[in-house]
PDB file of C-alpha atoms in Angstrom:
ATOM      1  CA  MET G   7      39.244 177.505 108.754  1.00  0.00           C
ATOM      2  CA  ARG G   8      39.031 175.350 111.859  1.00  0.00           C
ATOM      3  CA  LEU G   9      35.494 174.188 110.962  1.00  0.00           C
ATOM      4  CA  THR G  10      36.679 173.255 107.456  1.00  0.00           C
ATOM      5  CA  LEU G  11      39.495 171.097 108.869  1.00  0.00           C
ATOM      6  CA  ILE G  12      37.112 169.385 111.309  1.00  0.00           C
ATOM      7  CA  GLY G  13      34.626 168.765 108.484  1.00  0.00           C
ATOM      8  CA  ALA G  14      37.373 167.344 106.277  1.00  0.00           C
ATOM      9  CA  ALA G  15      38.559 165.058 109.072  1.00  0.00           C
ATOM     10  CA  LEU G  16      35.015 163.815 109.666  1.00  0.00           C
ATOM     11  CA  GLY G  17      34.586 163.221 105.927  1.00  0.00           C
ATOM     12  CA  VAL G  18      37.797 161.166 105.757  1.00  0.00           C
ATOM     13  CA  ALA G  19      36.726 159.144 108.812  1.00  0.00           C
ATOM     14  CA  THR G  20      33.314 158.496 107.269  1.00  0.00           C
ATOM     15  CA  LEU G  21      34.863 157.388 103.956  1.00  0.00           C
ATOM     16  CA  ALA G  22      37.303 155.107 105.750  1.00  0.00           C
ATOM     17  CA  SER G  23      34.538 153.472 107.780  1.00  0.00           C
ATOM     18  CA  SER G  24      32.239 153.069 104.748  1.00  0.00           C
ATOM     19  CA  GLY G  25      35.174 151.605 102.774  1.00  0.00           C
ATOM     20  CA  ALA G  26      35.791 149.099 105.562  1.00  0.00           C
ATOM     21  CA  GLN G  27      32.103 148.153 105.602  1.00  0.00           C
ATOM     22  CA  ALA G  28      32.097 147.703 101.818  1.00  0.00           C
ATOM     23  CA  GLN G  29      35.129 145.458 102.052  1.00  0.00           C
ATOM     24  CA  VAL G  30      33.375 143.252 104.574  1.00  0.00           C
ATOM     25  CA  ALA G  31      30.293 143.044 102.316  1.00  0.00           C
ATOM     26  CA  LEU G  32      32.237 142.123  99.173  1.00  0.00           C
ATOM     27  CA  PRO G  33      33.180 138.454  98.646  1.00  0.00           C
ATOM     28  CA  TYR G  34      36.910 138.976  99.073  1.00  0.00           C
ATOM     29  CA  TRP G  35      39.253 138.102 101.889  1.00  0.00           C
ATOM     30  CA  GLY G  36      42.036 140.662 102.372  1.00  0.00           C
ATOM     31  CA  PHE G  37      44.658 140.370  99.664  1.00  0.00           C
ATOM     32  CA  SER G  38      44.164 136.661  98.997  1.00  0.00           C
ATOM     33  CA  ALA G  39      44.720 135.469  95.443  1.00  0.00           C
ATOM     34  CA  LEU G  40      41.245 133.870  95.359  1.00  0.00           C
ATOM     35  CA  PRO G  41      37.898 135.363  96.412  1.00  0.00           C
ATOM     36  CA  SER G  42      36.558 134.196  99.752  1.00  0.00           C
ATOM     37  CA  PHE G  43      33.580 132.385  98.220  1.00  0.00           C
ATOM     38  CA  ALA G  44      36.084 129.940  96.714  1.00  0.00           C
ATOM     39  CA  TRP G  45      37.211 128.733 100.124  1.00  0.00           C
ATOM     40  CA  THR G  46      34.444 126.206 100.713  1.00  0.00           C
ATOM     41  CA  GLU G  47      35.143 122.615 101.731  1.00  0.00           C
ATOM     42  CA  PRO G  48      38.125 121.083  99.891  1.00  0.00           C
ATOM     43  CA  THR G  49      37.467 119.290  96.626  1.00  0.00           C
ATOM     44  CA  LEU G  50      39.034 116.117  98.027  1.00  0.00           C
ATOM     45  CA  ALA G  51      36.598 116.019 100.955  1.00  0.00           C
ATOM     46  CA  PRO G  52      34.140 113.077 101.058  1.00  0.00           C
ATOM     47  CA  GLY G  53      32.012 113.292  97.921  1.00  0.00           C
ATOM     48  CA  GLY G  54      34.679 115.251  96.034  1.00  0.00           C
ATOM     49  CA  VAL G  55      33.800 117.351  92.990  1.00  0.00           C
ATOM     50  CA  LYS G  56      30.587 116.482  91.140  1.00  0.00           C
ATOM     51  CA  TRP G  57      31.567 115.822  87.549  1.00  0.00           C
ATOM     52  CA  ASP G  58      28.106 114.537  86.651  1.00  0.00           C
ATOM     53  CA  GLY G  59      24.643 116.070  86.429  1.00  0.00           C
ATOM     54  CA  SER G  60      23.431 119.453  85.195  1.00  0.00           C
ATOM     55  CA  TYR G  61      25.334 122.663  85.897  1.00  0.00           C
ATOM     56  CA  ALA G  62      25.380 126.379  85.094  1.00  0.00           C
ATOM     57  CA  ARG G  63      28.213 128.841  85.666  1.00  0.00           C
ATOM     58  CA  ILE G  64      29.549 132.286  84.902  1.00  0.00           C
ATOM     59  CA  SER G  65      33.000 132.424  83.340  1.00  0.00           C
ATOM     60  CA  SER G  66      35.563 135.099  82.591  1.00  0.00           C
ATOM     61  CA  GLY G  67      39.011 135.050  81.084  1.00  0.00           C
ATOM     62  CA  PHE G  68      41.242 136.329  78.294  1.00  0.00           C
ATOM     63  CA  GLN G  69      41.150 135.156  74.690  1.00  0.00           C
ATOM     64  CA  VAL G  70      43.715 135.448  71.895  1.00  0.00           C
ATOM     65  CA  THR G  71      42.742 134.618  68.291  1.00  0.00           C
ATOM     66  CA  SER G  72      45.151 134.470  65.373  1.00  0.00           C
ATOM     67  CA  SER G  73      44.462 134.215  61.629  1.00  0.00           C
ATOM     68  CA  LYS G  74      46.806 134.291  58.634  1.00  0.00           C
ATOM     69  CA  ARG G  75      44.529 136.642  56.739  1.00  0.00           C
ATOM     70  CA  LEU G  76      43.236 138.893  59.532  1.00  0.00           C
ATOM     71  CA  GLY G  77      46.097 138.892  62.037  1.00  0.00           C
ATOM     72  CA  THR G  78      45.670 138.660  65.797  1.00  0.00           C
ATOM     73  CA  HIS G  79      43.082 140.091  68.144  1.00  0.00           C
ATOM     74  CA  ALA G  80      42.749 139.632  71.877  1.00  0.00           C
ATOM     75  CA  GLY G  81      40.704 140.757  74.813  1.00  0.00           C
ATOM     76  CA  PRO G  82      38.862 139.832  77.993  1.00  0.00           C
ATOM     77  CA  THR G  83      35.757 137.657  77.826  1.00  0.00           C
ATOM     78  CA  ILE G  84      32.748 137.064  80.033  1.00  0.00           C
ATOM     79  CA  GLY G  85      30.236 134.307  79.474  1.00  0.00           C
ATOM     80  CA  LEU G  86      27.506 131.984  80.641  1.00  0.00           C
ATOM     81  CA  GLU G  87      27.749 128.223  80.290  1.00  0.00           C
ATOM     82  CA  ALA G  88      25.288 125.433  81.037  1.00  0.00           C
ATOM     83  CA  GLY G  89      25.251 121.748  80.301  1.00  0.00           C
ATOM     84  CA  THR G  90      24.813 118.251  81.537  1.00  0.00           C
ATOM     85  CA  LEU G  91      27.575 115.716  82.083  1.00  0.00           C
ATOM     86  CA  LYS G  92      27.640 112.020  82.861  1.00  0.00           C
ATOM     87  CA  ARG G  93      30.513 110.242  84.587  1.00  0.00           C
ATOM     88  CA  GLU G  94      31.474 106.606  84.182  1.00  0.00           C
ATOM     89  CA  GLY G  95      34.600 105.812  86.164  1.00  0.00           C
ATOM     90  CA  ASN G  96      37.207 108.369  85.079  1.00  0.00           C
ATOM     91  CA  PHE G  97      35.423 109.104  81.790  1.00  0.00           C
ATOM     92  CA  VAL G  98      33.169 112.211  81.551  1.00  0.00           C
ATOM     93  CA  TYR G  99      30.929 113.141  78.627  1.00  0.00           C
ATOM     94  CA  GLY G 100      27.942 115.367  77.864  1.00  0.00           C
ATOM     95  CA  VAL G 101      26.632 118.417  76.017  1.00  0.00           C
ATOM     96  CA  VAL G 102      27.414 122.072  76.688  1.00  0.00           C
ATOM     97  CA  GLY G 103      25.852 125.348  75.565  1.00  0.00           C
ATOM     98  CA  ALA G 104      27.582 128.697  76.024  1.00  0.00           C
ATOM     99  CA  LEU G 105      27.147 132.428  75.389  1.00  0.00           C
ATOM    100  CA  GLU G 106      30.165 134.748  75.411  1.00  0.00           C
ATOM    101  CA  TYR G 107      30.899 138.454  75.046  1.00  0.00           C
ATOM    102  CA  MET G 108      34.291 139.794  74.018  1.00  0.00           C
ATOM    103  CA  PRO G 109      34.523 143.609  73.829  1.00  0.00           C
ATOM    104  CA  ALA G 110      37.004 145.136  71.413  1.00  0.00           C
ATOM    105  CA  ILE G 111      39.722 146.916  73.380  1.00  0.00           C
ATOM    106  CA  GLY G 112      43.015 148.528  72.535  1.00  0.00           C
ATOM    107  CA  GLY G 113      43.805 149.079  68.868  1.00  0.00           C
ATOM    108  CA  TYR G 114      42.554 145.725  67.570  1.00  0.00           C
ATOM    109  CA  GLY G 115      39.300 147.178  66.233  1.00  0.00           C
ATOM    110  CA  THR G 116      40.885 150.245  64.619  1.00  0.00           C
ATOM    111  CA  PRO G 117      42.909 149.357  61.512  1.00  0.00           C
ATOM    112  CA  GLY G 118      45.598 151.681  60.243  1.00  0.00           C
ATOM    113  CA  PHE G 119      45.928 153.008  56.727  1.00  0.00           C
ATOM    114  CA  GLY G 120      45.499 150.158  54.238  1.00  0.00           C
ATOM    115  CA  ASN G 121      45.042 147.526  56.951  1.00  0.00           C
ATOM    116  CA  VAL G 122      42.217 145.197  57.948  1.00  0.00           C
ATOM    117  CA  ALA G 123      41.069 144.367  61.499  1.00  0.00           C
ATOM    118  CA  TYR G 124      38.794 141.559  62.703  1.00  0.00           C
ATOM    119  CA  THR G 125      36.727 141.617  65.884  1.00  0.00           C
ATOM    120  CA  ARG G 126      33.838 139.602  67.236  1.00  0.00           C
ATOM    121  CA  ASP G 127      31.684 140.561  70.165  1.00  0.00           C
ATOM    122  CA  PHE G 128      28.921 138.020  70.861  1.00  0.00           C
ATOM    123  CA  ALA G 129      29.240 134.292  70.335  1.00  0.00           C
ATOM    124  CA  GLY G 130      27.073 131.288  71.127  1.00  0.00           C
ATOM    125  CA  ALA G 131      28.115 127.650  70.919  1.00  0.00           C
ATOM    126  CA  PHE G 132      26.669 124.163  71.254  1.00  0.00           C
ATOM    127  CA  GLU G 133      29.279 121.446  71.814  1.00  0.00           C
ATOM    128  CA  VAL G 134      29.730 117.808  72.747  1.00  0.00           C
ATOM    129  CA  LYS G 135      32.264 117.476  75.564  1.00  0.00           C
ATOM    130  CA  THR G 136      34.274 114.363  76.419  1.00  0.00           C
ATOM    131  CA  GLY G 137      37.100 114.054  78.895  1.00  0.00           C
ATOM    132  CA  VAL G 138      39.096 111.948  81.288  1.00  0.00           C
ATOM    133  CA  LEU G 139      39.814 112.683  84.945  1.00  0.00           C
ATOM    134  CA  LEU G 140      43.540 112.721  85.641  1.00  0.00           C
ATOM    135  CA  ASN G 141      42.603 112.879  89.333  1.00  0.00           C
ATOM    136  CA  GLU G 142      39.464 113.821  91.268  1.00  0.00           C
ATOM    137  CA  ASN G 143      39.763 117.550  90.567  1.00  0.00           C
ATOM    138  CA  LEU G 144      41.620 117.689  87.213  1.00  0.00           C
ATOM    139  CA  LEU G 145      39.799 117.085  83.916  1.00  0.00           C
ATOM    140  CA  LEU G 146      41.438 116.828  80.492  1.00  0.00           C
ATOM    141  CA  TYR G 147      38.779 117.263  77.791  1.00  0.00           C
ATOM    142  CA  THR G 148      37.891 117.909  74.162  1.00  0.00           C
ATOM    143  CA  LYS G 149      34.875 119.711  72.676  1.00  0.00           C
ATOM    144  CA  VAL G 150      33.422 119.474  69.165  1.00  0.00           C
ATOM    145  CA  GLY G 151      30.473 121.483  67.903  1.00  0.00           C
ATOM    146  CA  ALA G 152      29.350 124.650  66.155  1.00  0.00           C
ATOM    147  CA  ALA G 153      29.446 128.327  67.090  1.00  0.00           C
ATOM    148  CA  ALA G 154      27.492 131.364  65.920  1.00  0.00           C
ATOM    149  CA  LEU G 155      29.743 134.443  65.901  1.00  0.00           C
ATOM    150  CA  ASN G 156      28.822 138.098  65.377  1.00  0.00           C
ATOM    151  CA  GLU G 157      31.899 139.121  63.397  1.00  0.00           C
ATOM    152  CA  SER G 158      33.045 142.512  62.146  1.00  0.00           C
ATOM    153  CA  ILE G 159      35.759 143.196  59.595  1.00  0.00           C
ATOM    154  CA  ARG G 160      37.006 146.772  59.593  1.00  0.00           C
ATOM    155  CA  TYR G 161      38.882 148.125  56.606  1.00  0.00           C
ATOM    156  CA  GLY G 162      41.226 151.060  57.014  1.00  0.00           C
ATOM    157  CA  ALA G 163      41.383 153.973  54.639  1.00  0.00           C
ATOM    158  CA  THR G 164      43.218 153.625  51.333  1.00  0.00           C
ATOM    159  CA  PRO G 165      44.148 156.183  48.658  1.00  0.00           C
ATOM    160  CA  PHE G 166      40.932 155.153  46.862  1.00  0.00           C
ATOM    161  CA  SER G 167      38.387 154.609  49.682  1.00  0.00           C
ATOM    162  CA  ALA G 168      37.310 155.794  53.117  1.00  0.00           C
ATOM    163  CA  PRO G 169      37.371 153.360  56.060  1.00  0.00           C
ATOM    164  CA  PHE G 170      34.316 151.088  56.356  1.00  0.00           C
ATOM    165  CA  ASN G 171      33.024 148.112  58.343  1.00  0.00           C
ATOM    166  CA  ARG G 172      31.285 144.868  57.434  1.00  0.00           C
ATOM    167  CA  SER G 173      29.435 142.839  60.097  1.00  0.00           C
ATOM    168  CA  ASP G 174      27.834 139.438  59.715  1.00  0.00           C
ATOM    169  CA  LEU G 175      26.631 136.426  61.695  1.00  0.00           C
ATOM    170  CA  ALA G 176      28.806 133.411  60.884  1.00  0.00           C
ATOM    171  CA  ILE G 177      28.117 129.760  61.763  1.00  0.00           C
ATOM    172  CA  ARG G 178      31.428 127.932  62.114  1.00  0.00           C
ATOM    173  CA  PRO G 179      32.538 124.447  63.233  1.00  0.00           C
ATOM    174  CA  VAL G 180      34.767 124.437  66.310  1.00  0.00           C
ATOM    175  CA  ALA G 181      37.087 121.897  67.898  1.00  0.00           C
ATOM    176  CA  LYS G 182      38.757 122.542  71.253  1.00  0.00           C
ATOM    177  CA  ALA G 183      40.924 120.849  73.851  1.00  0.00           C
ATOM    178  CA  GLY G 184      41.527 121.982  77.380  1.00  0.00           C
ATOM    179  CA  VAL G 185      42.090 121.262  81.029  1.00  0.00           C
ATOM    180  CA  GLU G 186      39.937 122.222  84.023  1.00  0.00           C
ATOM    181  CA  TRP G 187      41.161 122.341  87.600  1.00  0.00           C
ATOM    182  CA  ALA G 188      38.415 122.388  90.238  1.00  0.00           C
ATOM    183  CA  VAL G 189      40.062 124.512  92.921  1.00  0.00           C
ATOM    184  CA  THR G 190      36.946 124.182  95.106  1.00  0.00           C
ATOM    185  CA  HIS G 191      33.313 123.265  94.559  1.00  0.00           C
ATOM    186  CA  ASN G 192      32.643 126.905  93.588  1.00  0.00           C
ATOM    187  CA  LEU G 193      35.737 127.812  91.562  1.00  0.00           C
ATOM    188  CA  THR G 194      37.253 126.187  88.471  1.00  0.00           C
ATOM    189  CA  LEU G 195      40.318 127.390  86.547  1.00  0.00           C
ATOM    190  CA  GLY G 196      40.978 126.295  82.985  1.00  0.00           C
ATOM    191  CA  LEU G 197      43.023 126.657  79.824  1.00  0.00           C
ATOM    192  CA  GLU G 198      41.531 125.946  76.386  1.00  0.00           C
ATOM    193  CA  VAL G 199      42.887 125.963  72.825  1.00  0.00           C
ATOM    194  CA  GLY G 200      41.005 125.291  69.622  1.00  0.00           C
ATOM    195  CA  VAL G 201      40.448 125.819  65.927  1.00  0.00           C
ATOM    196  CA  VAL G 202      37.514 127.481  64.162  1.00  0.00           C
ATOM    197  CA  GLY G 203      36.575 126.430  60.628  1.00  0.00           C
ATOM    198  CA  GLN G 204      35.151 128.247  57.609  1.00  0.00           C
ATOM    199  CA  ASP G 205      31.651 129.699  57.610  1.00  0.00           C
ATOM    200  CA  LEU G 206      29.163 126.870  57.014  1.00  0.00           C
ATOM    201  CA  ARG G 207      26.662 129.018  55.114  1.00  0.00           C
TER     202      ARG G 207
END
């Protein structure tokens, strides 16, 4: 019994020390609201934020989509974005390409009896981006372009049919407006709204 207690105590001590080492290795600083990699030199330091040239970044967020016919679906997103921008004074413009994945979570992808549910998982977009700098680290912008969406429509059971799915690749025009706040050189927060048109094919 005594050996078991000593072994358990050693195991807890080992887990605690390995947990502390893992915390040091991960890019987080205590309970800060932002990860430690974000705390580089301030964006208002000499040179400021680069709003021109080529860039690539990883993004994540939460998306909500609403349609009169298919209702609302929502979920987390993760994506890759790359583009090139040019700055002239406070005016910024360029082209952007993006890939995004939005997994179906919750009950959005499972329609009830007689209902219809819409989900989309992968999406790719090519857009022209134009914007104006409200200050050195705040950009108000619009995007116009086209997106390819892997869409699925799921039909619930009815008295006359079993549930079934229909998936297709749709090419749709998109128009968006948003704001980006460059917290640091390595971290940008943003909010974007937009409309998606009818399938072009």
